[in-house]
CSV table of N, CA and C in Angstrom, one decimal:
chain,number,residue,atom,x,y,z
U,160,MET,N,-29.8,10.9,14.3
U,160,MET,CA,-29.7,12.3,14.7
U,160,MET,C,-28.8,13.1,13.7
U,161,HIS,N,-29.3,14.2,13.3
U,161,HIS,CA,-28.5,15.0,12.3
U,161,HIS,C,-27.8,16.1,13.0
U,162,ASN,N,-26.5,16.2,12.8
U,162,ASN,CA,-25.7,17.2,13.5
U,162,ASN,C,-25.5,18.5,12.7
U,163,GLY,N,-26.2,18.6,11.6
U,163,GLY,CA,-26.1,19.8,10.8
U,163,GLY,C,-25.1,19.7,9.7
U,164,LEU,N,-24.3,18.6,9.7
U,164,LEU,CA,-23.3,18.5,8.7
U,164,LEU,C,-23.9,17.8,7.5
U,165,ASN,N,-23.8,18.4,6.3
U,165,ASN,CA,-24.2,17.8,5.1
U,165,ASN,C,-23.5,16.5,4.9
U,166,PRO,N,-24.2,15.3,4.6
U,166,PRO,CA,-23.5,14.0,4.5
U,166,PRO,C,-22.3,14.0,3.6
U,167,ASP,N,-22.3,14.7,2.5
U,167,ASP,CA,-21.2,14.6,1.6
U,167,ASP,C,-20.1,15.7,1.8
U,168,GLU,N,-20.3,16.5,2.8
U,168,GLU,CA,-19.3,17.5,3.2
U,168,GLU,C,-18.1,16.8,3.7
U,169,MET,N,-18.2,15.8,4.4
U,169,MET,CA,-17.0,15.1,4.9
U,169,MET,C,-16.2,14.5,3.8
U,170,ASP,N,-16.8,13.9,2.8
U,170,ASP,CA,-16.1,13.4,1.7
U,170,ASP,C,-15.3,14.5,0.9
U,171,LYS,N,-15.8,15.7,1.0
U,171,LYS,CA,-15.2,16.8,0.2
U,171,LYS,C,-14.2,17.6,1.1
U,172,SER,N,-14.1,17.3,2.4
U,172,SER,CA,-13.2,18.1,3.3
U,172,SER,C,-11.8,17.8,3.0
U,173,VAL,N,-10.9,18.8,3.2
U,173,VAL,CA,-9.5,18.6,3.0
U,173,VAL,C,-8.9,17.5,3.9
U,174,GLY,N,-9.3,17.5,5.1
U,174,GLY,CA,-8.8,16.5,6.1
U,174,GLY,C,-9.1,15.1,5.6
U,175,PHE,N,-10.4,14.9,5.1
U,175,PHE,CA,-10.8,13.6,4.7
U,175,PHE,C,-10.0,13.2,3.4
U,176,LYS,N,-9.8,14.1,2.5
U,176,LYS,CA,-9.0,13.8,1.3
U,176,LYS,C,-7.6,13.5,1.6
U,177,VAL,N,-7.0,14.2,2.6
U,177,VAL,CA,-5.6,13.9,2.9
U,177,VAL,C,-5.5,12.5,3.5
U,178,VAL,N,-6.4,12.2,4.4
U,178,VAL,CA,-6.4,10.9,5.1
U,178,VAL,C,-6.6,9.8,4.0
U,179,LYS,N,-7.6,10.0,3.1
U,179,LYS,CA,-7.9,9.0,2.1
U,179,LYS,C,-6.6,8.8,1.2
U,180,LEU,N,-6.0,9.9,0.8
U,180,LEU,CA,-4.7,9.8,0.0
U,180,LEU,C,-3.7,9.0,0.7
U,181,ALA,N,-3.5,9.3,2.0
U,181,ALA,CA,-2.4,8.6,2.8
U,181,ALA,C,-2.7,7.1,2.9
U,182,LEU,N,-4.0,6.8,3.1
U,182,LEU,CA,-4.4,5.3,3.2
U,182,LEU,C,-4.2,4.6,1.9
U,183,ARG,N,-4.6,5.3,0.8
U,183,ARG,CA,-4.5,4.7,-0.5
U,183,ARG,C,-3.0,4.5,-0.9
U,184,MET,N,-2.2,5.5,-0.6
U,184,MET,CA,-0.7,5.3,-0.8
U,184,MET,C,-0.2,4.1,0.0
U,185,LYS,N,-0.6,4.0,1.2
U,185,LYS,CA,-0.1,2.9,2.0
U,185,LYS,C,-0.6,1.5,1.4
U,186,GLN,N,-1.8,1.4,1.0
U,186,GLN,CA,-2.3,0.2,0.3
U,186,GLN,C,-1.5,-0.1,-1.0
U,187,GLU,N,-1.3,0.9,-1.8
U,187,GLU,CA,-0.7,0.7,-3.1
U,187,GLU,C,0.8,0.4,-2.8
U,188,LEU,N,1.4,1.0,-1.8
U,188,LEU,CA,2.8,0.7,-1.6
U,188,LEU,C,3.0,-0.8,-1.1
U,189,ARG,N,2.1,-1.2,-0.2
U,189,ARG,CA,2.1,-2.6,0.2
U,189,ARG,C,1.9,-3.6,-1.0
U,190,ARG,N,1.0,-3.3,-1.8
U,190,ARG,CA,0.8,-4.1,-3.0
U,190,ARG,C,2.0,-4.1,-3.9
U,191,ALA,N,2.6,-3.0,-4.1
U,191,ALA,CA,3.8,-2.9,-5.0
U,191,ALA,C,5.0,-3.6,-4.4
U,192,PHE,N,5.2,-3.6,-3.1
U,192,PHE,CA,6.2,-4.3,-2.4
U,192,PHE,C,6.0,-5.8,-2.6
U,193,LEU,N,4.8,-6.3,-2.4
U,193,LEU,CA,4.5,-7.7,-2.5
U,193,LEU,C,4.7,-8.2,-4.0
U,194,ALA,N,4.2,-7.3,-4.9
U,194,ALA,CA,4.4,-7.7,-6.3
U,194,ALA,C,5.9,-7.8,-6.7
U,195,ALA,N,6.7,-7.0,-6.0
U,195,ALA,CA,8.2,-7.1,-6.3
U,195,ALA,C,8.8,-8.2,-5.4
U,196,GLY,N,8.0,-9.0,-4.7
U,196,GLY,CA,8.6,-10.1,-3.9
U,196,GLY,C,9.2,-9.6,-2.6
U,197,LEU,N,8.8,-8.4,-2.1
U,197,LEU,CA,9.4,-7.8,-0.9
U,197,LEU,C,8.4,-7.8,0.2
U,198,ASP,N,8.6,-8.7,1.2
U,198,ASP,CA,7.6,-8.7,2.3
U,198,ASP,C,7.9,-7.7,3.4
U,199,VAL,N,7.7,-6.5,3.1
U,199,VAL,CA,7.9,-5.4,4.0
U,199,VAL,C,6.7,-4.5,4.0
U,200,THR,N,6.3,-4.0,5.2
U,200,THR,CA,5.2,-3.1,5.3
U,200,THR,C,5.6,-1.7,5.0
U,201,PRO,N,4.7,-0.8,4.6
U,201,PRO,CA,5.1,0.6,4.5
U,201,PRO,C,5.7,1.2,5.7
U,202,GLU,N,5.2,0.8,6.9
U,202,GLU,CA,5.7,1.3,8.2
U,202,GLU,C,7.2,0.8,8.4
U,203,GLN,N,7.4,-0.4,8.0
U,203,GLN,CA,8.8,-0.9,8.1
U,203,GLN,C,9.7,-0.2,7.1
U,204,TRP,N,9.2,0.1,5.9
U,204,TRP,CA,9.9,0.8,4.9
U,204,TRP,C,10.3,2.2,5.5
U,205,ALA,N,9.3,2.9,6.1
U,205,ALA,CA,9.6,4.2,6.6
U,205,ALA,C,10.7,4.2,7.6
U,206,VAL,N,10.7,3.2,8.5
U,206,VAL,CA,11.7,3.1,9.5
U,206,VAL,C,13.1,2.8,8.9
U,207,MET,N,13.2,1.9,7.9
U,207,MET,CA,14.4,1.6,7.3
U,207,MET,C,15.0,2.8,6.5
U,208,ASN,N,14.1,3.5,5.8
U,208,ASN,CA,14.5,4.7,5.1
U,208,ASN,C,15.0,5.8,6.0
U,209,LYS,N,14.3,6.0,7.1
U,209,LYS,CA,14.8,7.0,8.0
U,209,LYS,C,16.2,6.7,8.6
U,210,LEU,N,16.4,5.4,8.9
U,210,LEU,CA,17.7,5.0,9.4
U,210,LEU,C,18.8,5.1,8.3
U,211,TYR,N,18.4,4.9,7.1
U,211,TYR,CA,19.4,5.0,6.0
U,211,TYR,C,19.8,6.5,5.9
U,212,LEU,N,18.8,7.4,6.1
U,212,LEU,CA,19.1,8.8,5.9
U,212,LEU,C,19.7,9.4,7.2
U,213,ALA,N,19.5,8.8,8.3
U,213,ALA,CA,20.0,9.3,9.6
U,213,ALA,C,20.3,8.2,10.5
U,214,GLU,N,21.4,7.6,10.3
U,214,GLU,CA,21.9,6.4,11.0
U,214,GLU,C,22.0,6.7,12.5
U,215,GLY,N,21.6,5.7,13.3
U,215,GLY,CA,21.9,5.8,14.7
U,215,GLY,C,20.9,6.6,15.5
U,216,LEU,N,19.7,6.7,15.0
U,216,LEU,CA,18.7,7.4,15.8
U,216,LEU,C,18.3,6.6,17.0
U,217,SER,N,17.8,7.3,18.0
U,217,SER,CA,17.3,6.6,19.2
U,217,SER,C,15.9,6.2,18.8
U,218,GLN,N,15.4,5.2,19.6
U,218,GLN,CA,14.0,4.7,19.3
U,218,GLN,C,13.0,5.9,19.4
U,219,SER,N,13.1,6.8,20.3
U,219,SER,CA,12.2,7.9,20.5
U,219,SER,C,12.3,8.9,19.3
U,220,GLU,N,13.5,9.1,18.9
U,220,GLU,CA,13.7,10.0,17.7
U,220,GLU,C,13.1,9.4,16.5
U,221,LEU,N,13.3,8.1,16.3
U,221,LEU,CA,12.8,7.4,15.2
U,221,LEU,C,11.2,7.4,15.2
U,222,ALA,N,10.7,7.2,16.4
U,222,ALA,CA,9.2,7.2,16.5
U,222,ALA,C,8.7,8.6,16.1
U,223,ASP,N,9.3,9.6,16.6
U,223,ASP,CA,8.9,11.0,16.2
U,223,ASP,C,9.0,11.3,14.7
U,224,GLN,N,10.1,10.8,14.1
U,224,GLN,CA,10.3,11.1,12.7
U,224,GLN,C,9.4,10.3,11.8
U,225,VAL,N,8.9,9.1,12.2
U,225,VAL,CA,8.0,8.4,11.3
U,225,VAL,C,6.5,8.4,11.9
U,226,CYS,N,6.3,9.3,12.8
U,226,CYS,CA,4.9,9.6,13.3
U,226,CYS,C,4.3,8.3,13.9
U,227,LYS,N,5.0,7.6,14.7
U,227,LYS,CA,4.5,6.4,15.4
U,227,LYS,C,4.7,6.6,16.9
U,228,ASP,N,3.7,6.0,17.7
U,228,ASP,CA,3.9,6.0,19.1
U,228,ASP,C,5.0,5.0,19.5
U,229,ARG,N,5.4,5.1,20.8
U,229,ARG,CA,6.5,4.3,21.3
U,229,ARG,C,6.2,2.8,21.2
U,230,PRO,N,5.0,2.3,21.6
U,230,PRO,CA,4.8,0.9,21.5
U,230,PRO,C,4.8,0.4,20.0
U,231,THR,N,4.3,1.2,19.1
U,231,THR,CA,4.3,0.8,17.7
U,231,THR,C,5.7,0.7,17.1
U,232,ILE,N,6.5,1.7,17.5
U,232,ILE,CA,7.9,1.7,16.9
U,232,ILE,C,8.7,0.5,17.5
U,233,THR,N,8.4,0.2,18.8
U,233,THR,CA,9.0,-1.0,19.4
U,233,THR,C,8.7,-2.3,18.6
U,234,ARG,N,7.4,-2.4,18.3
U,234,ARG,CA,6.9,-3.6,17.6
U,234,ARG,C,7.5,-3.7,16.2
U,235,ILE,N,7.6,-2.5,15.5
U,235,ILE,CA,8.2,-2.5,14.2
U,235,ILE,C,9.7,-2.9,14.3
U,236,LEU,N,10.4,-2.3,15.2
U,236,LEU,CA,11.8,-2.6,15.4
U,236,LEU,C,12.0,-4.1,15.8
U,237,ASP,N,11.2,-4.6,16.6
U,237,ASP,CA,11.3,-6.0,17.0
U,237,ASP,C,11.2,-6.9,15.8
U,238,THR,N,10.3,-6.6,14.9
U,238,THR,CA,10.1,-7.4,13.6
U,238,THR,C,11.3,-7.2,12.8
U,239,LEU,N,11.8,-6.0,12.6
U,239,LEU,CA,13.0,-5.8,11.7
U,239,LEU,C,14.2,-6.4,12.3
U,240,GLU,N,14.3,-6.4,13.6
U,240,GLU,CA,15.5,-7.0,14.2
U,240,GLU,C,15.5,-8.5,14.1
U,241,ARG,N,14.3,-9.1,14.3
U,241,ARG,CA,14.2,-10.6,14.1
U,241,ARG,C,14.6,-11.0,12.7
U,242,ARG,N,14.3,-10.1,11.7
U,242,ARG,CA,14.6,-10.4,10.3
U,242,ARG,C,16.0,-10.0,9.9
U,243,GLY,N,16.8,-9.5,10.9
U,243,GLY,CA,18.2,-9.2,10.7
U,243,GLY,C,18.3,-7.9,9.9
U,244,LEU,N,17.3,-7.0,9.8
U,244,LEU,CA,17.4,-5.8,9.0
U,244,LEU,C,17.9,-4.6,9.8
U,245,VAL,N,17.7,-4.6,11.1
U,245,VAL,CA,18.2,-3.6,12.0
U,245,VAL,C,18.8,-4.2,13.2
U,246,VAL,N,19.6,-3.4,13.9
U,246,VAL,CA,20.2,-3.8,15.2
U,246,VAL,C,20.1,-2.6,16.1
U,247,ARG,N,19.7,-3.0,17.4
U,247,ARG,CA,19.7,-1.9,18.4
U,247,ARG,C,20.8,-2.1,19.4
U,248,GLY,N,21.4,-1.0,19.8
U,248,GLY,CA,22.5,-1.1,20.7
U,248,GLY,C,22.4,0.1,21.7
U,249,ARG,N,23.0,-0.1,22.9
U,249,ARG,CA,22.9,0.9,23.9
U,249,ARG,C,23.6,2.2,23.5
U,250,ASP,N,23.1,3.3,23.8
U,250,ASP,CA,23.7,4.6,23.6
U,250,ASP,C,24.9,4.7,24.5
U,251,HIS,N,26.0,5.1,24.0
U,251,HIS,CA,27.2,5.2,24.8
U,251,HIS,C,27.2,6.3,25.8
U,252,THR,N,26.4,7.4,25.6
U,252,THR,CA,26.3,8.5,26.5
U,252,THR,C,25.1,8.4,27.5
U,253,ASP,N,24.1,7.6,27.1
U,253,ASP,CA,22.9,7.4,28.0
U,253,ASP,C,22.5,6.0,27.9
U,254,ARG,N,22.9,5.2,28.9
U,254,ARG,CA,22.6,3.8,28.9
U,254,ARG,C,21.1,3.4,28.9
U,255,ARG,N,20.3,4.4,29.2
U,255,ARG,CA,18.8,4.1,29.1
U,255,ARG,C,18.3,4.1,27.7
U,256,ARG,N,19.0,4.6,26.8
U,256,ARG,CA,18.6,4.8,25.4
U,256,ARG,C,19.2,3.7,24.5
U,257,TYR,N,18.5,3.4,23.5
U,257,TYR,CA,19.0,2.5,22.4
U,257,TYR,C,19.1,3.3,21.2
U,258,ARG,N,20.2,3.0,20.4
U,258,ARG,CA,20.4,3.6,19.1
U,258,ARG,C,20.1,2.5,18.1
U,259,VAL,N,19.5,2.8,17.0
U,259,VAL,CA,19.1,1.9,16.0
U,259,VAL,C,19.9,2.1,14.7
U,260,HIS,N,20.4,1.0,14.1
U,260,HIS,CA,21.2,1.0,12.9
U,260,HIS,C,20.7,0.0,11.9
U,261,LEU,N,20.7,0.3,10.7
U,261,LEU,CA,20.5,-0.7,9.6
U,261,LEU,C,21.7,-1.7,9.6
U,262,THR,N,21.3,-2.9,9.4
U,262,THR,CA,22.4,-3.9,9.1
U,262,THR,C,22.7,-3.9,7.6
U,263,MET,N,23.7,-4.6,7.2
U,263,MET,CA,24.0,-4.7,5.8
U,263,MET,C,22.8,-5.3,5.1
U,264,ALA,N,22.1,-6.3,5.6
U,264,ALA,CA,20.9,-6.8,5.0
U,264,ALA,C,19.8,-5.8,4.9
U,265,GLY,N,19.7,-5.0,6.0
U,265,GLY,CA,18.7,-3.9,6.0
U,265,GLY,C,19.0,-2.8,4.9
U,266,SER,N,20.2,-2.5,4.7
U,266,SER,CA,20.6,-1.6,3.7
U,266,SER,C,20.4,-2.1,2.3
U,267,GLU,N,20.6,-3.4,2.1
U,267,GLU,CA,20.4,-4.1,0.8
U,267,GLU,C,18.9,-4.1,0.6
U,268,MET,N,18.1,-4.4,1.6
U,268,MET,CA,16.6,-4.4,1.5
U,268,MET,C,16.1,-3.0,1.1
U,269,ARG,N,16.6,-2.0,1.8
U,269,ARG,CA,16.2,-0.6,1.5
U,269,ARG,C,16.5,-0.3,0.0
U,270,GLY,N,17.7,-0.8,-0.5
U,270,GLY,CA,18.0,-0.6,-1.9
U,270,GLY,C,17.0,-1.2,-2.8
U,271,LYS,N,16.4,-2.3,-2.4
U,271,LYS,CA,15.4,-3.0,-3.3
U,271,LYS,C,14.1,-2.2,-3.2
U,272,LEU,N,13.8,-1.7,-2.0
U,272,LEU,CA,12.5,-1.0,-1.8
U,272,LEU,C,12.4,0.3,-2.4
U,273,TYR,N,13.6,1.0,-2.4
U,273,TYR,CA,13.5,2.4,-2.9
U,273,TYR,C,13.0,2.6,-4.3
U,274,PRO,N,13.4,1.8,-5.3
U,274,PRO,CA,12.9,2.0,-6.6
U,274,PRO,C,11.3,1.8,-6.7
U,275,VAL,N,10.8,0.9,-5.9
U,275,VAL,CA,9.4,0.7,-5.8
U,275,VAL,C,8.7,1.9,-5.3
U,276,THR,N,9.2,2.5,-4.2
U,276,THR,CA,8.6,3.7,-3.7
U,276,THR,C,8.7,4.9,-4.6
U,277,LYS,N,9.9,5.0,-5.3
U,277,LYS,CA,10.1,6.0,-6.3
U,277,LYS,C,9.1,5.9,-7.4
U,278,GLY,N,8.9,4.7,-7.9
U,278,GLY,CA,7.9,4.5,-9.0
U,278,GLY,C,6.5,4.9,-8.6
U,279,LEU,N,6.1,4.5,-7.4
U,279,LEU,CA,4.8,4.9,-6.9
U,279,LEU,C,4.7,6.4,-6.7
U,280,GLY,N,5.7,7.0,-6.2
U,280,GLY,CA,5.7,8.5,-6.0
U,280,GLY,C,5.6,9.2,-7.4
U,281,ASP,N,6.3,8.6,-8.4
U,281,ASP,CA,6.2,9.2,-9.7
U,281,ASP,C,4.8,9.1,-10.3
U,282,LYS,N,4.2,7.9,-10.0
U,282,LYS,CA,2.8,7.7,-10.5
U,282,LYS,C,1.9,8.7,-9.8
U,283,LEU,N,2.1,8.9,-8.5
U,283,LEU,CA,1.2,9.8,-7.8
U,283,LEU,C,1.2,11.2,-8.4
U,284,ILE,N,2.3,11.7,-8.8
U,284,ILE,CA,2.4,13.1,-9.2
U,284,ILE,C,2.3,13.2,-10.7
U,285,SER,N,2.1,12.1,-11.5
U,285,SER,CA,2.0,12.2,-12.9
U,285,SER,C,0.8,13.1,-13.2
U,286,GLY,N,1.0,13.9,-14.3
U,286,GLY,CA,-0.1,14.9,-14.6
U,286,GLY,C,0.0,16.2,-13.9
U,287,LEU,N,0.9,16.4,-13.0
U,287,LEU,CA,1.2,17.6,-12.3
U,287,LEU,C,2.5,18.2,-12.8
U,288,ASP,N,2.5,19.5,-13.1
U,288,ASP,CA,3.8,20.1,-13.4
U,288,ASP,C,4.6,20.5,-12.2
U,289,ALA,N,5.8,20.9,-12.4
U,289,ALA,CA,6.7,21.2,-11.2
U,289,ALA,C,6.1,22.3,-10.3
U,290,GLU,N,5.5,23.3,-11.0
U,290,GLU,CA,4.9,24.4,-10.2
U,290,GLU,C,3.7,23.9,-9.3
U,291,GLU,N,2.9,23.0,-9.9
U,291,GLU,CA,1.8,22.5,-9.1
U,291,GLU,C,2.3,21.6,-8.0
U,292,ILE,N,3.3,20.9,-8.2
U,292,ILE,CA,3.9,20.0,-7.2
U,292,ILE,C,4.4,20.9,-6.0
U,293,ALA,N,5.1,21.9,-6.4
U,293,ALA,CA,5.7,22.9,-5.4
U,293,ALA,C,4.6,23.5,-4.6
U,294,ARG,N,3.5,24.0,-5.3
U,294,ARG,CA,2.4,24.6,-4.5
U,294,ARG,C,1.7,23.6,-3.6
U,295,PHE,N,1.5,22.4,-4.1
U,295,PHE,CA,0.9,21.4,-3.2
U,295,PHE,C,1.7,21.1,-2.0
U,296,LYS,N,3.0,20.9,-2.2
U,296,LYS,CA,3.9,20.7,-1.0
U,296,LYS,C,3.9,21.9,0.0
U,297,ALA,N,3.9,23.1,-0.6
U,297,ALA,CA,3.8,24.3,0.3
U,297,ALA,C,2.5,24.3,1.1
U,298,SER,N,1.4,23.9,0.4
U,298,SER,CA,0.1,23.9,1.0
U,298,SER,C,0.1,22.9,2.1
U,299,LEU,N,0.7,21.7,1.9
U,299,LEU,CA,0.7,20.7,2.9
U,299,LEU,C,1.5,21.1,4.1
U,300,GLU,N,2.6,21.9,3.9
U,300,GLU,CA,3.4,22.4,5.0
U,300,GLU,C,2.6,23.4,5.8
U,301,ILE,N,1.8,24.2,5.2
U,301,ILE,CA,0.9,25.2,5.9
U,301,ILE,C,-0.1,24.4,6.8
U,302,LEU,N,-0.7,23.4,6.2
U,302,LEU,CA,-1.7,22.6,6.9
U,302,LEU,C,-1.1,21.9,8.1
U,303,LEU,N,0.1,21.4,8.0
U,303,LEU,CA,0.8,20.8,9.1
U,303,LEU,C,1.1,21.8,10.2
U,304,LYS,N,1.6,23.0,9.8
U,304,LYS,CA,1.9,24.0,10.8
U,304,LYS,C,0.7,24.5,11.5
U,305,ASN,N,-0.5,24.5,10.8
U,305,ASN,CA,-1.7,24.9,11.4
U,305,ASN,C,-2.1,24.0,12.5
U,306,LEU,N,-1.7,22.8,12.5
U,306,LEU,CA,-2.1,21.9,13.6
U,306,LEU,C,-1.0,21.7,14.7
U,307,GLU,N,0.1,22.5,14.6
U,307,GLU,CA,1.1,22.5,15.6
U,307,GLU,C,0.6,23.2,16.9
């Protein structure tokens, strides 16, 4: 059944291109981590990097900041905690909440991961000048706001 949508319209849509780029970046980042001997997923990287930048986030704050649902963030944190990269502790003001912190090993791992992500980020924007990058970022912000 045809719904009136030209078959190659989807491939050319902004939404499809954004999703395709995000998936491709995730695949490339995973490959780059493994090539560097770092057995960390892009999702785990995102969590460790957020904790490096904002130490002591609650699990729900962390989930919101890395765009993951609560069960997924719990699974990621369980894995990172088993590996000794993060530690969860009770919030001193609200005993129902847990605060998450990078361990020394987690901070060291983040230090190894960062150059890999920086290299891939540089590869992604190669061929674009500063003005094009700024316009692209501004356009992405508009798209995100449009969906709020």
